[in-house]
C-alpha positions as a printed Julia matrix, in Angstrom:
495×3 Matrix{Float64}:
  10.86  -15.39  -26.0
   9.6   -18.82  -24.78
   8.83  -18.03  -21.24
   9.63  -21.86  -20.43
  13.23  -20.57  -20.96
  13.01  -18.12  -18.03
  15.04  -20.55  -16.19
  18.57  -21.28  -14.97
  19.6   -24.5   -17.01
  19.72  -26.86  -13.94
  16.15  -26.57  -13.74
  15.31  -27.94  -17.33
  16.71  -31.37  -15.67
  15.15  -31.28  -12.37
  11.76  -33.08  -13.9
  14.0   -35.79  -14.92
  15.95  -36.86  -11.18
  12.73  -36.42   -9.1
  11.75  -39.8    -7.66
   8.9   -40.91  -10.26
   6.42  -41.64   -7.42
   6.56  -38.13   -6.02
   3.0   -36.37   -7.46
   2.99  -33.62   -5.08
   5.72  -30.95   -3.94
   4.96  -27.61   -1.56
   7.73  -24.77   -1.22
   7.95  -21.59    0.4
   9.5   -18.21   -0.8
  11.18  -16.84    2.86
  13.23  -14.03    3.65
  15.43  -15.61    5.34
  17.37  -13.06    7.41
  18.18   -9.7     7.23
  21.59   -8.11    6.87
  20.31   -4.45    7.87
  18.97   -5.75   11.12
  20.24   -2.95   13.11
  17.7    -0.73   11.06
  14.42   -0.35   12.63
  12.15   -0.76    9.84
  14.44   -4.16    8.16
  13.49   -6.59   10.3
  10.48   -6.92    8.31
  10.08   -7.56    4.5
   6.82   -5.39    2.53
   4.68   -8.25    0.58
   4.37   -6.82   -2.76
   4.84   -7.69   -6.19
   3.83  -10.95   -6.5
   0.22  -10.29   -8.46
   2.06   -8.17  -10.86
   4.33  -11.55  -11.53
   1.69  -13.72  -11.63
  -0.59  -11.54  -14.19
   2.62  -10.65  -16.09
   4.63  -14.05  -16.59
   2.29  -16.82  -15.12
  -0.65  -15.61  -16.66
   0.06  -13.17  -19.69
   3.62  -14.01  -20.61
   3.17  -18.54  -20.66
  -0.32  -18.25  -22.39
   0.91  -15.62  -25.12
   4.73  -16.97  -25.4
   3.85  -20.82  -24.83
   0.55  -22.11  -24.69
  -1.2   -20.03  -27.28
   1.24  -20.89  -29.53
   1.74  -24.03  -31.2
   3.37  -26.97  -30.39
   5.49  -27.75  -32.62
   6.95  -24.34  -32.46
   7.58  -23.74  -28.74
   8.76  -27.18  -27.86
  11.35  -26.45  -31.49
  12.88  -23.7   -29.67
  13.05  -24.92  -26.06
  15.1   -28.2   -28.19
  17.4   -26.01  -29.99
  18.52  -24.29  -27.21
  18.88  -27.28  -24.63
  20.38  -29.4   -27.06
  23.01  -26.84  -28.4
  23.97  -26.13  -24.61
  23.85  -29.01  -22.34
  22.64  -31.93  -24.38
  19.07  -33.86  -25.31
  20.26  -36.62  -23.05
  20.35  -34.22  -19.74
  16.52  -33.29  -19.87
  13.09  -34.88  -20.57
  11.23  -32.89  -23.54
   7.97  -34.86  -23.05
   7.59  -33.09  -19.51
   7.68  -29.99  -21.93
   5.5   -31.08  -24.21
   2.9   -32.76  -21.62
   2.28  -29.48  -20.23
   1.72  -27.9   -23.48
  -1.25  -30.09  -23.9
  -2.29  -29.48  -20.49
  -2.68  -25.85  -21.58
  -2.61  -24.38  -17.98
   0.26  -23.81  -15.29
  -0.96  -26.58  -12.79
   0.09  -24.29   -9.85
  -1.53  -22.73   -6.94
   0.25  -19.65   -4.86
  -1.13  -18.84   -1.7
   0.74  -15.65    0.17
   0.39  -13.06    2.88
  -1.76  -10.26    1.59
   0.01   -7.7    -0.43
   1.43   -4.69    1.87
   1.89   -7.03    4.77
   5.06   -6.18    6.7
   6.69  -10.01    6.99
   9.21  -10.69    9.86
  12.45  -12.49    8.35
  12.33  -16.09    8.52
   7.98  -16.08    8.04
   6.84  -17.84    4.5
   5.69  -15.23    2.32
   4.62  -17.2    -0.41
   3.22  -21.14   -1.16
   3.81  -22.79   -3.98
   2.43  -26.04   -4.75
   0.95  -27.97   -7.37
  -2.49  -29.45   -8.21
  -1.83  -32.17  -10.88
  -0.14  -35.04   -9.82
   2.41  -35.36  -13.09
   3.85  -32.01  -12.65
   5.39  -31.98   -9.15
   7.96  -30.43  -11.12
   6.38  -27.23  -12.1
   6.69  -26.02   -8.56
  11.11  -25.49   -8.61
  10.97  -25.2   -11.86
   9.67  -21.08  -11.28
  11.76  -20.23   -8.34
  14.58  -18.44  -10.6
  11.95  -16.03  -11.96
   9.98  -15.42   -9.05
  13.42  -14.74   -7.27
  13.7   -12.44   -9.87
  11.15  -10.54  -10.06
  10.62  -10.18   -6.32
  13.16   -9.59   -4.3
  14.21   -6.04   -5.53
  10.58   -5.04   -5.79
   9.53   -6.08   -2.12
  13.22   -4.42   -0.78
  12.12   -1.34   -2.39
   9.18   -1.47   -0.68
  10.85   -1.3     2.39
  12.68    1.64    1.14
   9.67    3.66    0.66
   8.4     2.46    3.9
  11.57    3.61    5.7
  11.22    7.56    4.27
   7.5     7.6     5.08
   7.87    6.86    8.76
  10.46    9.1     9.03
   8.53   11.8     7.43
   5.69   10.61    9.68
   8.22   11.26   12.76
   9.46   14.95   11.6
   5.68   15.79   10.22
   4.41   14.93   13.82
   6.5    17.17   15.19
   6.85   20.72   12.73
   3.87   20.3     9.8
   0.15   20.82   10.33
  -2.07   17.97   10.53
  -3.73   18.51    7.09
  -0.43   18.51    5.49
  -0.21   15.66    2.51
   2.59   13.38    3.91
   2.4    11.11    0.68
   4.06   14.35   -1.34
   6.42   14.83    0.89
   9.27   12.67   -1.15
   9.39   11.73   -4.76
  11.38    8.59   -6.72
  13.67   10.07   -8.93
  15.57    6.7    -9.76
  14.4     5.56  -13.19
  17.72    7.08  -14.98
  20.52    4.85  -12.41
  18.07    1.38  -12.96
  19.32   -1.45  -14.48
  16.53   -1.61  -16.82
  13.09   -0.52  -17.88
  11.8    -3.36  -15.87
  13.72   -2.67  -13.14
  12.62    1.48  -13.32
   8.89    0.69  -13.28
   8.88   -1.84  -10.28
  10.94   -0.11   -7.86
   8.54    2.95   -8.41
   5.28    0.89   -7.99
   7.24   -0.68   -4.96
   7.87    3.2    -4.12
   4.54    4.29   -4.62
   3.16    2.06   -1.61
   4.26    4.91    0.59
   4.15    7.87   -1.46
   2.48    9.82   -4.38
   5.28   11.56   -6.35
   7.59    9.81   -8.77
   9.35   10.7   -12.22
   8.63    7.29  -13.21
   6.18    8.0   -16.05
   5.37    4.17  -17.05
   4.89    2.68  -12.66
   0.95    4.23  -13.18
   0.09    1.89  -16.24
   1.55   -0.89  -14.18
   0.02   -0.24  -11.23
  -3.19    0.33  -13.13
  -2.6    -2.87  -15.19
  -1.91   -5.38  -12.31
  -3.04   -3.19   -9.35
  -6.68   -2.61  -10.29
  -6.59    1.44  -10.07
  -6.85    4.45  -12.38
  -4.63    7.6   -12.18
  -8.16    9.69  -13.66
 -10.12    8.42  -10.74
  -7.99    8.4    -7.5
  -4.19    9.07   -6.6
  -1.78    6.79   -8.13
   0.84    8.95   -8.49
   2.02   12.36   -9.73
   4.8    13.84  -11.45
   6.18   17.67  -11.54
   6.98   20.08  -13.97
  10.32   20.81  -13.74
  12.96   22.58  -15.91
  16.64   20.52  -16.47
  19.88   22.26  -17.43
  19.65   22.23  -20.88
  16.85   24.16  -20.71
  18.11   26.94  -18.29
  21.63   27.22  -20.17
  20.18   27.24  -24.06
  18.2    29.79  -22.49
  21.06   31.5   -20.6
  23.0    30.98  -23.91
  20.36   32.83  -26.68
  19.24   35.36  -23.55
  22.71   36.24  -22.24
  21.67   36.53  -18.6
  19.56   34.27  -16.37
  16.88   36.31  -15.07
  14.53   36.14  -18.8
  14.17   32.8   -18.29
  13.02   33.26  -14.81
  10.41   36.02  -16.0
   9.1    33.92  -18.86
   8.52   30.93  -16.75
   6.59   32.48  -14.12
   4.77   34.92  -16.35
   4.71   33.25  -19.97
   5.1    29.58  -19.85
   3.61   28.55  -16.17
   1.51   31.31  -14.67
  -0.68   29.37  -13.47
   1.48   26.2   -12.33
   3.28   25.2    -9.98
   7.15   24.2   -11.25
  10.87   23.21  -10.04
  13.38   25.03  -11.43
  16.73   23.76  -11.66
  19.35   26.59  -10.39
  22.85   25.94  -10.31
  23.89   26.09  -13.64
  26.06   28.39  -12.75
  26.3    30.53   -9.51
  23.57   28.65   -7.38
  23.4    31.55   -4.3
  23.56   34.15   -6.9
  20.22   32.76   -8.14
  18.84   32.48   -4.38
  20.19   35.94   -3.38
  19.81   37.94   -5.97
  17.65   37.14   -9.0
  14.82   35.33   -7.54
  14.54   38.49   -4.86
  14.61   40.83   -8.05
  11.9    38.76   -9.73
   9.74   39.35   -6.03
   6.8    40.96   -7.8
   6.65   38.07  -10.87
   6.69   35.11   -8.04
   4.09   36.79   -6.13
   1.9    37.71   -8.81
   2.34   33.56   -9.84
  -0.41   31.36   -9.71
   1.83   28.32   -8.22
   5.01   27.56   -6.25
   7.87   28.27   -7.35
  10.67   25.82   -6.53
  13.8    26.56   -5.93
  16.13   23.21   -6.96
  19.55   22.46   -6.29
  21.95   20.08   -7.75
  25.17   19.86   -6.5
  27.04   20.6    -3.57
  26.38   19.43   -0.13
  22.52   18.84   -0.34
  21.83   18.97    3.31
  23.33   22.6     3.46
  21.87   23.56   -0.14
  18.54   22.58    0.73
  18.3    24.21    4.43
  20.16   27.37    3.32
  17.85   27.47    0.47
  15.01   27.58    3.04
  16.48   30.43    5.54
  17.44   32.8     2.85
  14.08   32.4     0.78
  12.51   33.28    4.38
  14.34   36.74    4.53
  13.25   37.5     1.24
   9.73   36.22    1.37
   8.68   35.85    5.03
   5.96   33.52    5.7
   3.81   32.28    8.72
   4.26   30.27   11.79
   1.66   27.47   11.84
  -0.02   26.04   14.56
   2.61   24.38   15.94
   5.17   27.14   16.35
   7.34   26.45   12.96
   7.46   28.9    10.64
   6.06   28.12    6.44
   7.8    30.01    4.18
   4.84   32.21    1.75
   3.26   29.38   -0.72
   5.07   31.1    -3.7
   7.9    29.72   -3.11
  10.09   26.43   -1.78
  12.66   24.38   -1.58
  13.41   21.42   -3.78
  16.64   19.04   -3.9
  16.52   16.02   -6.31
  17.86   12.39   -6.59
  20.48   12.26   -3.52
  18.57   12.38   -0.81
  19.74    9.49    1.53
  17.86    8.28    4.65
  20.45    9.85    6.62
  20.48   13.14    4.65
  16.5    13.29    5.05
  17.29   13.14    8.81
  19.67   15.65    8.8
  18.41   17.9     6.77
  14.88   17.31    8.9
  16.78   17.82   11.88
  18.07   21.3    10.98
  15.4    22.9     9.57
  12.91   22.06   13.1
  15.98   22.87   14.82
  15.71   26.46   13.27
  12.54   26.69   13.6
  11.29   25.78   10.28
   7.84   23.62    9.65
   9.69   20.55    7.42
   7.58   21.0     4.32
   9.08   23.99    3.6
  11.38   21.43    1.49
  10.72   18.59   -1.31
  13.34   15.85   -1.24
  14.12   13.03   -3.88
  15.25    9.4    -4.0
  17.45    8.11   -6.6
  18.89    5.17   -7.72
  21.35    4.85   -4.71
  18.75    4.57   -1.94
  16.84    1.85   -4.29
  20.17   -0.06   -4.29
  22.37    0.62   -1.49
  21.83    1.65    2.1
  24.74    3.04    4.45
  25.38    0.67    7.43
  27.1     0.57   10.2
  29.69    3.0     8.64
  30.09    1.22    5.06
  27.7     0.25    1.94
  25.52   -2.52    1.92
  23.79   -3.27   -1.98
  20.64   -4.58   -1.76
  21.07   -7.92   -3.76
  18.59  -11.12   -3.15
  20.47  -12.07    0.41
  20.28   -8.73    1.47
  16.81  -10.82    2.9
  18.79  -14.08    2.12
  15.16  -14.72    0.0
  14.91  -18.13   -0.96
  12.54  -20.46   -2.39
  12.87  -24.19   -0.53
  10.77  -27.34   -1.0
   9.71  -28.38    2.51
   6.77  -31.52    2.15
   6.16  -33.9    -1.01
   3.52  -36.63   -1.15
   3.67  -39.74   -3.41
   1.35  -41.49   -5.95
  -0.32  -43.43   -2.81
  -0.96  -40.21   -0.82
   2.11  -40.84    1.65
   3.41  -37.55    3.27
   6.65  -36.9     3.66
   8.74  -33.81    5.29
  11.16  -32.34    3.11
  13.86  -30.08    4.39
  17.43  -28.86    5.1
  19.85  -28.0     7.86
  23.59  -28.14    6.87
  25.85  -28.93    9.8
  28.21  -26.12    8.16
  25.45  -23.89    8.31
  26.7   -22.3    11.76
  24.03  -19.08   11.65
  20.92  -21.39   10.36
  20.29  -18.9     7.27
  20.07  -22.25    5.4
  18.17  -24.3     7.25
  14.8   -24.72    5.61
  11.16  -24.71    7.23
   9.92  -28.42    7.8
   6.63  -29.95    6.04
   4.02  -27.1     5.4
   3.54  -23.96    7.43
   0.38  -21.84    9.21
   1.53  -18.3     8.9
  -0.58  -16.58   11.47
  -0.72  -13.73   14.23
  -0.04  -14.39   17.48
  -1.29  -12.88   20.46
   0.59   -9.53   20.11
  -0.48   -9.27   16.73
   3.11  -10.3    15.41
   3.06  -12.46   12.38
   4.95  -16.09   12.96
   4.58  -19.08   11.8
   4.51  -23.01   12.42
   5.55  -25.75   10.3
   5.52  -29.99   10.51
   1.97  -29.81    9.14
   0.78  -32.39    6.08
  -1.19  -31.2     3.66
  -4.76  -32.84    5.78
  -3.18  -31.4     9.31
  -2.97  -27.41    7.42
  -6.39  -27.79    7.51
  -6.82  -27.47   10.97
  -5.34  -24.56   10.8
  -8.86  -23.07    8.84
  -9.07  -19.2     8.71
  -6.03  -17.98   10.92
  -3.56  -19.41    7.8
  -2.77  -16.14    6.72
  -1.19  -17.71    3.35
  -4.67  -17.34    1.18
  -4.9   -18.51   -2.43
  -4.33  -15.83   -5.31
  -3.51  -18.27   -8.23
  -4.48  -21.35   -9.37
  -4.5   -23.67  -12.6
  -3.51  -20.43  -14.46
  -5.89  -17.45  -13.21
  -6.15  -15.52  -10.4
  -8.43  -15.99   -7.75
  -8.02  -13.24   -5.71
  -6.61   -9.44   -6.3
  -5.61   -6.76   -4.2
  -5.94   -2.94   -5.57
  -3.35   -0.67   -4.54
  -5.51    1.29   -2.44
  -6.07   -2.05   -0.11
  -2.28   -2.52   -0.21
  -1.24    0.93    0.92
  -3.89    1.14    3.76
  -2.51   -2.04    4.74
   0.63   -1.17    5.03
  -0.02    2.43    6.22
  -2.82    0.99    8.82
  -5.39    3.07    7.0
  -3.34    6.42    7.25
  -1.58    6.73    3.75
């Protein structure tokens, strides 16, 4: 598709109403509030996503899809559409086809680094652009980098969120040298809305930790995040079995303990694997066979772990745990909480919540047990939905109320002019926009604010404490972040 059609219709006419001496427009991508704010970590909006956009649509998808190709073609398809829909009369097509034959997006973005935790109401992102006939390129990409942002840089959060509570419950019950970034693994890809959607909530994911069923976030990452799963952790998956696996094999065996036998000792002896277990009688499986199969599990090269899949997970998973220490035993580490013997562990998949993680964290310390004796998942749910304050609260684009505003414009003469909004209906300001351009900075706590009323010669004075830095401009990046740089930032250096 035309990527100049990646827009909501209004913005096709928006190049035709500006004032025809404006020649230079600045906005600013904001979260603009929070509607989780009683939740410790939501106050604050991860930075991330935005190279992958750039490289993917500003860079990849307009020189493939619009500049590479010809003229006559692209602007023949952006006319049949407009003029089928909402008339030639209600857009300019020579805007179109003057950028065509500037070949390049004249655009810069300047942002907070990438795995930057941003207080609500902070600019994120600059846009603004750098040829004076194409003030209107600058609105004319806020529906896609809406988009492709919001859910990415929310699910960021999310994985942020589950790390420092596994940081909290690993302080307390798991030795030091214990990988934290394994503790939880993304198991969302089947409840996405899309493909898309699957691979960039992972990546977002993957900022906090390494396990993910995601197959296709590492080629993303690696493509846009300058890193390479054969040369340093990007992320991992698991072997694991599913149910129709264990009951084809329950079907042509007859009983459930052959499969058991010929995974530890046939298929995986030497690897580590989940094994889905209640296809039919769950503490059956847990009392019974797997204490009968003893020898087999012991004699396995790898952990074998024990999943279940329905029921109440937070009682599944920490009954799992107490029963597979009367049959197995274990040790007590160095912090008095006993590890159930390496062969064998706990596993429960796609439903574990925030609160569950908690709970289920909560009991097992309470009991006495370290808190990796167990491997918990995310789904879908937790990438789109948190529980607050009693209810359900979907993450959708206000769940940060993230917006992109036009704050300063300059004319043809090199007049400045302050650009911005504040409704008198607005009574909790969510609307009201930043004024003229902004120095994000840190101030003398270290907490990230920001400043606005500047032109674009007063910024200036702002010099290296702007922490909005250029990463694109005129169509090619101009600075990158690698993934490793993004999760030490956001981890402080203790992913």
């Amino acid at each position: 598709m035309n990527p100049m059609l990646y827009i909501d219709f209004y913005k096709s006419t928006h190049s035709k109403m500006y004032h025809k001496e404006i020649a230079k427009i600045v906005s600013y991508f904001t979260p603009r509030g929070t509607r989780l704010g009683k939740i410790e970590t939501e106050n604050e909006l991860v930075m991330f996503g935005l190279q992958g956009f750039i490289k993917e649509f500003l860079i990849e998808q307009l020189n493939e899809g619009f500049f590479g190709r010809p003229k006559s073609e692209v602007i023949g398809e952006y006319r049949r559409i407009l003029d089928s829909t909402i008339g030639e009369k209600a857009y300019d097509i020579s805007k179109i086809e003057a950028l065509h034959d500037l070949g390049y997006l004249p655009v810069k973005i300047s942002a907070v680094a990438e795995g930057t935790r941003v207080p609500v109401k902070v600019p994120m992102i600059q846009l603004e652009n750098t040829h004076h006939d194409f003030a209107w390129c600058v609105e004319y990409i806020e529906s896609l980098i809406l988009a492709e942002s919001w859910h990415a840089m929310t699910c960021a959060n999310v994985g942020y969120r589950y790390r420092q509570a596994v940081n909290k419950y690993y302080d307390i019950s798991v030795e030091d040298n214990v990988e934290r970034a394994r503790a939880i693994g993304d198991f969302s890809f089947r409840g996405q809305e899309s493909l898309s959607a699957a691979i960039k909530t992972s990546a977002a994911f993957c900022l906090s930790f390494l396990n993910t069923a995601t197959v296709p976030a590492i080629p993303y990452l690696e493509k846009y995040y300058n890193c390479d799963c054969t040369k340093e952790p990007v992320a991992f998956g698991a072997v694991s079995t599913e149910h129709s696996v264990m009951c084809s094999s329950f079907a042509l065996d007859g009983d459930e303990i052959t499969m058991v036998k010929r995974l530890l000792n046939e298929i995986y002896p030497d690897t580590s694997f989940s094994m889905v277990s209640d296809s039919y009688d769950y503490w059956n499986l847990v009392d019974n066979i797997i204490p009968a199969c003893k020898e087999d599990i012991l004699r396995h090269n790898g952990t074998l772990l024990i999943r279940g899949d329905s029921g109440d997970p937070v009682e599944i998973v920490t009954e799992t745990v107490f029963r597979l220490w009367d049959s197995f035993g274990g040790t007590v580490n160095s912090k008095g909480y006993k590890v159930l013997d390496p062969h064998v562990k706990a596993i429960y998949g796609d439903s574990i919540t925030p609160e569950r993680m908690t709970e289920i964290y909560e009991i097992l310390i309470k009991n006495g047990f370290a808190c990796n004796n167990v491997s918990l998942g995310v789904g879908a749910f937790s990438m789109q939905c948190a529980i607050y304050e009693g209810g359900l609260a979907p993450f959708t684009r206000d769940t940060f109320q993230c917006a992109v505003k036009a704050t300063y414009c300059e004319d043809r003469s090199g007049n400045s002019y302050q650009v911005y909004k504040a409704p008198k209906t607005d009574s909790d300001n969510v609307k009201k926009s930043q004024k003229g351009m902004c120095c994000v900075y840190r101030d003398e706590q270290g907490v990230i604010a920001y400043k606005d009323g500047y032109t674009s010669e007063t910024i200036k004075e702002c010099g290296d404490i702007n922490l909005l830095e250029p990463v694109f401009e005129n169509g090619r990046m101009i600075k990158e972040y690698s993934l490793r740089e993004i999760r030490n930032r956001l981890h402080n250096n203790s992913f």
